[in-house]
């Protein structure tokens, strides 16, 4: 069964407690929290302060997706806010190896995210050092976009790489995940499904999470 990570980008920020309670009580596994800086992506969301509040209301793994430049400047703040997994974008890191070592030395799991145009082969010399790859299946910046179909081939290619190297790395798919495409995403080799709109804009979010989990 896949790990389900509802993205709070689509949550109700006037009543985060209610959405945290819903996810805590659901079959979801992780809280996916999207940090945007208005530079790396054309949108601004929230930072460590909001994550610290969400962390206090959460009983699950806190999966923080940084869509920011110079993530090394903030890694410690996100650790202090309660991040369990910290994911940085390969396109935002000149010294990716150093960034990953920093995240791990702070006691977090390290993830690397790839934009839809970045070849998965760019990970071939670093994959053994990371815990998670976040493959963007939309261009990062906004919830509610349409899944880019080439992602399925990218998942297969990446899964082949981890199997060949004998590595246990999560493949997380982020963007446009729905009840209709989730099964094919998992069949291609992904094991973590991020879902924002599909969960939070549905009539019964906990039931939608259950359906994604049992896909
Ligand atoms: C997009 C974010 C996603 C977003 C996914 O830049 O990284 O996590 O919330 O939203 P949906 O599932 O609505 O495409
Ligand atoms: Zn995300």
XYZ file of N, CA and C and ligand atoms in Angstrom:
660
model
N 0.839 -1.204 0.000
C 0.000 0.000 0.000
C 0.873 1.253 0.000
N 0.498 2.263 -0.789
C 1.328 3.476 -0.827
C 1.213 4.293 0.456
N 2.229 5.078 0.686
C 2.193 6.090 1.746
C 1.379 7.264 1.204
N 0.423 7.733 1.985
C -0.420 8.851 1.540
C -0.027 10.111 2.315
N 0.262 11.153 1.556
C 0.733 12.411 2.143
C -0.136 13.578 1.669
N -1.209 13.869 2.405
C -2.054 15.007 2.015
C -1.256 16.313 2.054
N -1.413 17.118 1.003
C -0.700 18.395 0.943
C -1.573 19.496 1.526
N -1.055 20.131 2.578
C -1.822 21.164 3.278
C -1.947 22.468 2.489
N -1.308 22.514 1.322
C -1.488 23.689 0.462
C -2.970 23.925 0.172
N -3.740 22.847 0.117
C -5.167 22.964 -0.196
C -6.044 22.917 1.060
N -5.419 23.001 2.242
C -6.201 22.949 3.488
C -6.863 24.300 3.766
N -7.699 24.320 4.769
C -8.370 25.555 5.197
C -7.506 26.235 6.259
N -6.807 27.297 5.868
C -5.871 27.939 6.795
C -6.565 28.749 7.882
N -7.869 28.910 7.776
C -8.599 29.553 8.875
C -8.953 28.540 9.957
N -8.816 27.271 9.622
C -9.108 26.242 10.625
C -8.202 25.036 10.411
N -6.908 25.284 10.585
C -5.934 24.208 10.366
C -6.107 23.072 11.361
N -6.555 23.426 12.571
C -6.736 22.389 13.594
C -7.685 21.295 13.087
N -8.772 21.714 12.460
C -9.751 20.734 11.970
C -9.129 19.839 10.903
N -8.358 20.422 9.999
C -7.742 19.604 8.947
C -6.641 18.703 9.516
N -5.910 19.194 10.516
C -4.900 18.336 11.172
C -5.597 17.156 11.855
N -6.693 17.427 12.551
C -7.427 16.347 13.232
C -7.920 15.311 12.220
N -8.451 15.809 11.109
C -8.979 14.898 10.082
C -7.853 13.982 9.574
N -6.682 14.584 9.266
C -5.576 13.768 8.733
C -5.049 12.814 9.808
N -4.966 13.294 11.055
C -4.525 12.414 12.145
C -5.403 11.171 12.255
N -6.710 11.388 12.110
C -7.661 10.279 12.299
C -7.843 9.440 11.038
N -7.257 9.860 9.945
C -7.439 9.157 8.664
C -6.357 8.098 8.477
N -6.401 7.431 7.334
C -5.369 6.438 6.991
C -4.127 7.083 6.376
N -4.078 8.410 6.359
C -2.886 9.088 5.813
C -1.670 8.796 6.692
N -0.493 8.877 6.067
C 0.749 8.535 6.770
C 1.575 9.767 7.115
N 1.628 10.709 6.179
C 2.493 11.879 6.342
C 1.688 13.161 6.154
N 2.162 14.232 6.768
C 1.689 15.587 6.470
C 2.670 16.171 5.444
N 2.190 16.569 4.261
C 3.075 17.166 3.249
C 2.906 18.684 3.298
N 4.009 19.377 3.567
C 3.946 20.830 3.794
C 4.821 21.547 2.771
N 4.208 22.404 1.979
C 4.849 23.040 0.832
C 5.304 24.460 1.151
N 6.616 24.638 1.164
C 7.195 25.955 1.466
C 7.650 26.607 0.163
N 7.145 27.800 -0.119
C 7.487 28.498 -1.381
C 7.962 29.917 -1.072
N 8.975 30.343 -1.849
C 9.646 31.607 -1.511
C 9.387 32.755 -2.482
N 8.595 32.511 -3.537
C 8.364 33.583 -4.510
C 9.552 33.855 -5.421
N 10.608 33.064 -5.301
C 11.779 33.210 -6.185
C 12.001 31.924 -6.963
N 12.149 30.825 -6.234
C 12.319 29.549 -6.936
C 11.036 29.178 -7.670
N 9.911 29.500 -7.065
C 8.600 29.276 -7.700
C 7.797 30.579 -7.637
N 6.857 30.744 -8.561
C 6.104 32.010 -8.604
C 4.940 32.055 -7.617
N 5.223 31.699 -6.369
C 4.170 31.742 -5.350
C 4.855 31.776 -3.982
N 4.152 32.271 -2.982
C 4.673 32.328 -1.611
C 3.662 31.617 -0.711
N 4.158 30.752 0.173
C 3.199 30.096 1.078
C 3.536 30.422 2.527
N 4.182 29.495 3.209
C 4.430 29.669 4.642
C 5.813 29.135 4.979
N 6.257 29.398 6.200
C 7.591 28.971 6.604
C 7.568 28.207 7.916
N 8.703 28.212 8.621
C 8.847 27.397 9.832
C 7.813 27.715 10.918
N 7.389 28.955 11.012
C 6.469 29.303 12.104
C 5.149 28.530 11.998
N 4.592 28.508 10.797
C 3.317 27.788 10.595
C 3.541 26.283 10.776
N 4.690 25.808 10.284
C 4.974 24.366 10.404
C 5.086 23.958 11.874
N 5.644 24.836 12.674
C 5.752 24.530 14.114
C 4.364 24.334 14.734
N 3.415 25.171 14.341
C 2.047 25.016 14.854
C 1.417 23.725 14.347
N 1.575 23.467 13.047
C 0.976 22.253 12.480
C 1.585 21.020 13.155
N 2.903 21.078 13.400
C 3.595 19.933 14.014
C 3.004 19.593 15.373
N 2.646 20.649 16.118
C 2.076 20.415 17.457
C 0.710 19.739 17.378
N 0.017 19.974 16.275
C -1.323 19.396 16.117
C -1.284 18.061 15.379
N -0.082 17.618 15.012
C 0.038 16.426 14.165
C 0.598 15.241 14.941
N 0.105 14.050 14.600
C 0.647 12.828 15.200
C 1.414 12.009 14.150
N 1.634 12.598 12.970
C 2.228 11.821 11.884
C 3.552 12.434 11.408
N 4.161 11.760 10.445
C 5.443 12.227 9.910
C 5.261 13.575 9.208
N 6.193 14.474 9.464
C 6.117 15.825 8.899
C 7.092 15.917 7.711
N 6.528 15.926 6.518
C 7.269 15.854 5.244
C 7.283 17.258 4.642
N 8.443 17.926 4.734
C 8.511 19.337 4.322
C 9.190 19.446 2.956
N 8.472 20.038 2.014
C 8.937 20.197 0.624
C 9.331 21.656 0.425
N 10.636 21.888 0.352
C 11.132 23.261 0.191
C 11.226 23.624 -1.284
N 10.439 24.599 -1.696
C 10.571 25.147 -3.051
C 11.161 26.543 -2.884
N 12.408 26.541 -2.423
C 13.080 27.805 -2.096
C 14.526 27.760 -2.567
N 15.061 28.932 -2.833
C 16.491 29.042 -3.116
C 17.259 29.073 -1.796
N 18.521 28.721 -1.859
C 19.407 28.692 -0.690
C 18.795 27.965 0.518
N 18.333 26.724 0.301
C 17.672 26.009 1.405
C 18.578 25.791 2.613
N 19.912 25.809 2.379
C 20.840 25.571 3.499
C 20.715 26.642 4.582
N 20.239 27.817 4.203
C 20.102 28.884 5.195
C 18.990 28.598 6.207
N 18.069 27.710 5.842
C 16.874 27.511 6.679
C 16.718 26.098 7.223
N 17.627 25.192 6.846
C 17.463 23.781 7.232
C 17.307 23.630 8.750
N 18.113 24.344 9.491
C 18.052 24.203 10.956
C 16.716 24.710 11.515
N 16.229 25.793 10.940
C 14.927 26.310 11.391
C 13.808 25.305 11.133
N 13.884 24.604 9.991
C 12.835 23.617 9.712
C 12.981 22.402 10.627
N 14.204 22.049 10.957
C 14.401 20.977 11.942
C 13.767 21.380 13.282
N 14.054 22.596 13.715
C 13.504 23.063 14.990
C 11.978 23.163 14.956
N 11.441 23.408 13.778
C 9.979 23.496 13.639
C 9.323 22.120 13.678
N 10.141 21.062 13.502
C 9.590 19.716 13.629
C 9.597 18.877 12.364
N 10.339 19.304 11.338
C 10.383 18.506 10.107
C 11.065 17.163 10.358
N 10.475 16.090 9.850
C 11.106 14.764 9.898
C 11.842 14.473 8.601
N 11.246 14.900 7.492
C 11.860 14.747 6.171
C 11.984 16.148 5.585
N 13.171 16.475 5.079
C 13.352 17.784 4.445
C 13.800 17.556 3.001
N 12.989 18.066 2.072
C 13.264 17.872 0.644
C 13.647 19.197 0.004
N 14.767 19.165 -0.721
C 15.237 20.361 -1.434
C 15.183 20.081 -2.938
N 15.109 21.136 -3.734
C 15.079 20.961 -5.185
C 16.482 20.905 -5.753
N 16.719 19.929 -6.626
C 18.028 19.795 -7.268
C 18.359 21.074 -8.044
N 17.328 21.720 -8.604
C 17.557 22.921 -9.427
C 17.937 24.129 -8.568
N 17.747 24.019 -7.257
C 18.017 25.154 -6.367
C 19.325 24.967 -5.590
N 20.022 23.830 -5.848
C 21.187 23.504 -5.024
C 22.457 23.395 -5.874
N 23.345 24.359 -5.730
C 24.637 24.281 -6.412
C 25.509 23.213 -5.762
N 25.360 23.066 -4.443
C 26.162 22.103 -3.689
C 25.237 21.078 -3.044
N 24.613 20.296 -3.909
C 23.579 19.370 -3.427
C 24.117 18.376 -2.402
N 25.302 17.844 -2.647
C 25.861 16.868 -1.711
C 26.015 17.484 -0.323
N 26.499 18.692 -0.286
C 26.650 19.398 0.990
C 25.279 19.630 1.657
N 24.299 20.013 0.867
C 22.950 20.253 1.404
C 22.377 18.982 2.038
N 22.590 17.858 1.357
C 22.062 16.586 1.865
C 22.758 16.197 3.174
N 24.073 16.374 3.195
C 24.806 16.050 4.433
C 24.335 16.934 5.580
N 24.063 18.183 5.285
C 23.582 19.099 6.329
C 22.243 18.609 6.893
N 21.333 18.248 6.002
C 19.999 17.799 6.441
C 20.136 16.561 7.320
N 20.974 15.622 6.883
C 21.131 14.380 7.650
C 21.843 14.627 8.975
N 22.816 15.521 8.971
C 23.526 15.781 10.231
C 22.626 16.488 11.239
N 21.579 17.139 10.752
C 20.606 17.753 11.664
C 19.602 16.722 12.189
N 19.681 15.493 11.685
C 18.812 14.431 12.196
C 17.521 14.250 11.418
N 17.461 14.781 10.203
C 16.262 14.601 9.371
C 16.571 13.643 8.221
N 15.526 13.091 7.642
C 15.699 12.340 6.395
C 15.810 13.348 5.262
N 16.602 12.982 4.247
C 16.871 13.926 3.167
C 16.164 13.512 1.885
N 15.439 14.478 1.305
C 14.779 14.251 0.024
C 15.299 15.212 -1.024
N 15.234 14.777 -2.287
C 15.587 15.658 -3.400
C 14.412 15.668 -4.373
N 13.966 16.876 -4.730
C 12.850 17.018 -5.669
C 13.375 17.403 -7.044
N 12.699 16.888 -8.082
C 13.059 17.187 -9.472
C 11.862 17.820 -10.185
N 12.119 18.934 -10.841
C 11.093 19.521 -11.696
C 10.822 18.596 -12.885
N 9.683 18.794 -13.565
C 9.315 17.851 -14.637
C 10.336 17.755 -15.774
N 11.150 18.784 -15.976
C 12.089 18.755 -17.108
C 13.460 18.195 -16.732
N 13.711 17.959 -15.463
C 15.057 17.545 -15.030
C 15.212 16.034 -15.175
N 16.195 15.568 -15.963
C 16.357 14.120 -16.156
C 16.621 13.393 -14.841
N 15.993 12.249 -14.661
C 16.216 11.501 -13.416
C 17.660 11.003 -13.321
N 18.351 10.908 -14.464
C 19.751 10.461 -14.441
C 20.653 11.442 -13.678
N 20.184 12.664 -13.468
C 20.969 13.633 -12.677
C 21.188 13.147 -11.243
N 20.393 12.157 -10.843
C 20.503 11.653 -9.469
C 21.485 10.500 -9.340
N 22.042 10.035 -10.458
C 22.755 8.752 -10.424
C 23.937 8.736 -9.454
N 24.593 9.871 -9.227
C 25.751 9.869 -8.330
C 25.433 10.338 -6.912
N 24.151 10.548 -6.623
C 23.792 11.063 -5.295
C 22.687 10.200 -4.650
N 22.089 9.345 -5.461
C 20.904 8.609 -4.998
C 21.199 7.745 -3.764
N 22.442 7.257 -3.661
C 22.776 6.400 -2.510
C 22.799 7.180 -1.199
N 22.810 8.502 -1.278
C 22.894 9.324 -0.065
C 21.533 9.846 0.401
N 20.476 9.559 -0.357
C 19.200 10.195 0.001
C 18.130 9.171 0.372
N 17.118 9.651 1.066
C 16.033 8.788 1.541
C 14.821 8.831 0.629
N 14.686 9.931 -0.103
C 13.461 10.126 -0.882
C 13.744 10.954 -2.131
N 13.092 10.579 -3.229
C 13.066 11.437 -4.422
C 11.631 11.899 -4.605
N 11.452 13.195 -4.727
C 10.135 13.751 -5.006
C 10.106 14.126 -6.483
N 9.379 13.348 -7.262
C 9.254 13.662 -8.692
C 8.049 14.574 -8.871
N 8.310 15.786 -9.348
C 7.203 16.708 -9.581
C 6.453 16.266 -10.833
N 5.152 16.085 -10.664
C 4.319 15.685 -11.805
C 3.475 16.864 -12.288
N 3.797 18.056 -11.770
C 3.306 19.346 -12.293
C 4.470 20.314 -12.108
N 4.377 21.485 -12.708
C 5.391 22.500 -12.408
C 5.093 23.075 -11.028
N 6.086 23.071 -10.131
C 5.802 23.448 -8.747
C 5.342 24.895 -8.625
N 4.519 25.136 -7.632
C 4.054 26.495 -7.364
C 2.589 26.572 -6.973
N 1.804 25.637 -7.477
C 0.364 25.735 -7.239
C -0.269 24.352 -7.102
N -1.330 24.292 -6.317
C -2.110 23.065 -6.240
C -3.118 23.029 -7.385
N -3.744 21.883 -7.552
C -4.854 21.780 -8.493
C -4.476 21.749 -9.961
N -3.211 21.435 -10.290
C -2.823 21.355 -11.702
C -2.984 19.926 -12.225
N -2.831 19.807 -13.549
C -3.047 18.518 -14.205
C -1.749 17.700 -14.226
N -1.869 16.438 -13.919
C -0.755 15.488 -13.922
C -0.088 15.430 -15.310
N 1.248 15.542 -15.335
C 1.994 15.449 -16.604
C 2.269 13.970 -16.886
N 1.706 13.431 -17.999
C 1.735 11.972 -18.218
C 3.133 11.367 -18.339
N 4.125 12.136 -18.846
C 5.487 11.571 -18.973
C 6.059 11.141 -17.620
N 5.445 11.618 -16.552
C 5.937 11.259 -15.212
C 5.974 9.747 -15.023
N 5.032 9.037 -15.653
C 4.981 7.580 -15.459
C 6.273 6.919 -15.941
N 6.798 7.357 -17.084
C 8.067 6.809 -17.583
C 9.220 7.204 -16.672
N 9.147 8.401 -16.126
C 10.207 8.862 -15.224
C 10.235 8.025 -13.938
N 9.058 7.662 -13.459
C 8.988 6.816 -12.258
C 9.656 5.474 -12.544
N 9.305 4.874 -13.688
C 9.868 3.551 -14.037
C 11.384 3.621 -14.143
N 11.868 4.669 -14.789
C 13.314 4.841 -14.973
C 14.017 4.983 -13.611
N 13.413 5.756 -12.741
C 14.010 5.978 -11.419
C 13.957 4.706 -10.579
N 12.837 3.990 -10.655
C 12.720 2.755 -9.873
C 13.754 1.739 -10.362
N 13.964 1.706 -11.677
C 14.994 0.814 -12.223
C 16.357 1.159 -11.616
N 16.641 2.440 -11.519
C 17.924 2.877 -10.963
C 18.079 2.426 -9.503
N 17.034 2.585 -8.697
C 17.163 2.219 -7.277
C 17.274 0.704 -7.122
N 16.549 -0.036 -7.956
C 16.618 -1.503 -7.872
C 18.000 -1.993 -8.296
N 18.512 -1.452 -9.403
C 19.836 -1.856 -9.888
C 20.913 -1.599 -8.854
N 20.759 -0.511 -8.105
C 21.768 -0.159 -7.105
C 21.455 -0.786 -5.742
N 20.328 -1.497 -5.666
C 19.953 -2.147 -4.416
C 19.624 -1.165 -3.302
N 18.989 -0.061 -3.665
C 18.710 0.990 -2.677
C 17.233 1.031 -2.310
N 17.005 1.430 -1.059
C 15.656 1.553 -0.552
C 15.310 3.045 -0.470
N 14.869 3.600 -1.576
C 14.589 5.044 -1.631
C 13.110 5.248 -1.945
N 12.466 6.129 -1.186
C 11.070 6.435 -1.498
C 10.990 7.215 -2.811
N 10.005 6.878 -3.615
C 9.685 7.692 -4.801
C 8.318 8.325 -4.541
N 8.359 9.626 -4.371
C 7.148 10.393 -4.025
C 6.689 11.163 -5.260
N 5.403 11.095 -5.537
C 4.849 11.806 -6.708
C 3.999 12.967 -6.211
N 4.316 14.135 -6.737
C 3.726 15.366 -6.212
C 3.116 16.198 -7.345
N 1.786 16.262 -7.339
C 1.079 17.127 -8.286
C 0.099 16.379 -9.164
N -1.155 16.762 -9.080
C -2.163 16.197 -9.970
C -2.516 14.752 -9.712
N -2.244 14.246 -8.505
C -2.608 12.858 -8.178
C -4.116 12.803 -7.901
N -4.784 11.873 -8.555
C -6.239 11.724 -8.392
C -6.586 10.263 -8.122
N -7.847 10.019 -7.823
C -8.296 8.633 -7.641
C -8.212 7.869 -8.965
N -8.233 8.591 -10.084
C -8.180 7.927 -11.388
C -6.766 7.534 -11.801
N -5.755 8.333 -11.424
C -4.404 7.994 -11.899
C -3.514 7.360 -10.816
N -3.982 7.293 -9.580
C -3.132 6.808 -8.484
C -2.645 5.372 -8.716
N -3.528 4.517 -9.222
C -3.138 3.106 -9.406
C -1.995 2.989 -10.419
N -2.060 3.745 -11.504
C -0.992 3.641 -12.515
C 0.313 4.232 -11.994
N 0.225 5.219 -11.123
C 1.432 5.821 -10.532
C 2.127 4.804 -9.622
N 1.333 4.102 -8.839
C 1.897 3.090 -7.935
C 2.431 1.900 -8.753
N 1.685 1.516 -9.782
C 2.137 0.393 -10.628
C 3.467 0.720 -11.302
N 3.705 1.984 -11.606
C 4.967 2.382 -12.251
C 6.145 2.311 -11.282
N 5.870 2.288 -9.976
C 6.964 2.136 -9.016
C 7.035 3.188 -7.922
N 6.067 4.096 -7.874
C 6.064 5.094 -6.796
C 5.497 4.476 -5.523
N 5.955 4.957 -4.356
C 5.400 4.445 -3.104
C 4.877 5.546 -2.187
N 4.990 6.799 -2.596
C 4.417 7.907 -1.802
C 3.578 8.773 -2.732
N 2.321 8.977 -2.356
C 1.415 9.825 -3.141
C 1.095 11.083 -2.356
N 1.466 12.231 -2.922
C 1.053 13.518 -2.350
C -0.283 13.872 -3.009
N -1.208 14.367 -2.223
C -2.487 14.788 -2.825
C -3.040 15.984 -2.070
N -3.204 17.074 -2.785
C -3.742 18.301 -2.190
C -5.208 18.444 -2.520
N -5.480 18.896 -3.731
C -6.868 19.124 -4.150
C -7.742 17.875 -4.055
N -7.174 16.755 -4.484
C -7.976 15.519 -4.483
C -8.500 15.214 -3.085
N -7.699 15.484 -2.067
C -8.136 15.214 -0.695
C -8.999 16.357 -0.163
N -8.426 17.560 -0.132
C -9.086 18.630 0.631
C -10.299 19.233 -0.078
N -10.382 19.089 -1.389
C -11.557 19.629 -2.089
C -12.630 18.561 -2.302
N -12.418 17.389 -1.744
C -13.434 16.349 -1.915
C -14.504 16.486 -0.832
N -15.657 15.894 -1.076
C -16.775 16.012 -0.138
C -16.437 15.331 1.187
N -15.667 14.234 1.116
C -15.322 13.494 2.332
C -13.821 13.176 2.302
N -12.995 14.121 2.786
C -11.535 13.966 2.669
C -10.995 12.675 3.297
N -11.501 12.287 4.456
C -10.973 11.073 5.102
C -11.273 9.842 4.255
N -12.446 9.831 3.646
C -12.828 8.714 2.770
C -11.958 8.712 1.504
N -11.665 9.891 0.980
C -10.797 9.982 -0.208
C -9.400 9.465 0.128
N -8.903 9.812 1.307
C -7.595 9.297 1.747
C -7.645 7.770 1.813
N -8.731 7.241 2.349
C -8.868 5.790 2.460
C -8.838 5.132 1.064
N -9.542 5.774 0.125
C -9.566 5.214 -1.237
C -8.195 5.264 -1.892
N -7.448 6.335 -1.646
C -6.089 6.419 -2.193
C -5.213 5.333 -1.577
N -5.366 5.148 -0.281
C -4.540 4.159 0.446
C -4.812 2.746 -0.071
N -6.071 2.463 -0.347
C -6.451 1.092 -0.727
C -6.481 0.891 -2.241
N -5.874 1.788 -2.962
C -5.957 1.792 -4.422
C -5.456 0.482 -5.027
C 2.940 21.983 -5.866
C 3.107 21.357 -4.512
C 2.184 20.227 -4.282
C 0.728 20.601 -4.357
C 0.005 19.431 -4.941
O 3.962 22.861 -6.125
O 4.429 20.882 -4.335
O 2.474 19.535 -3.075
O 0.152 20.922 -3.130
O -1.304 19.789 -5.103
P -2.320 18.935 -5.956
O -2.360 17.576 -5.358
O -3.594 19.692 -5.804
O -1.802 18.922 -7.372
Zn 4.827 19.436 -2.580
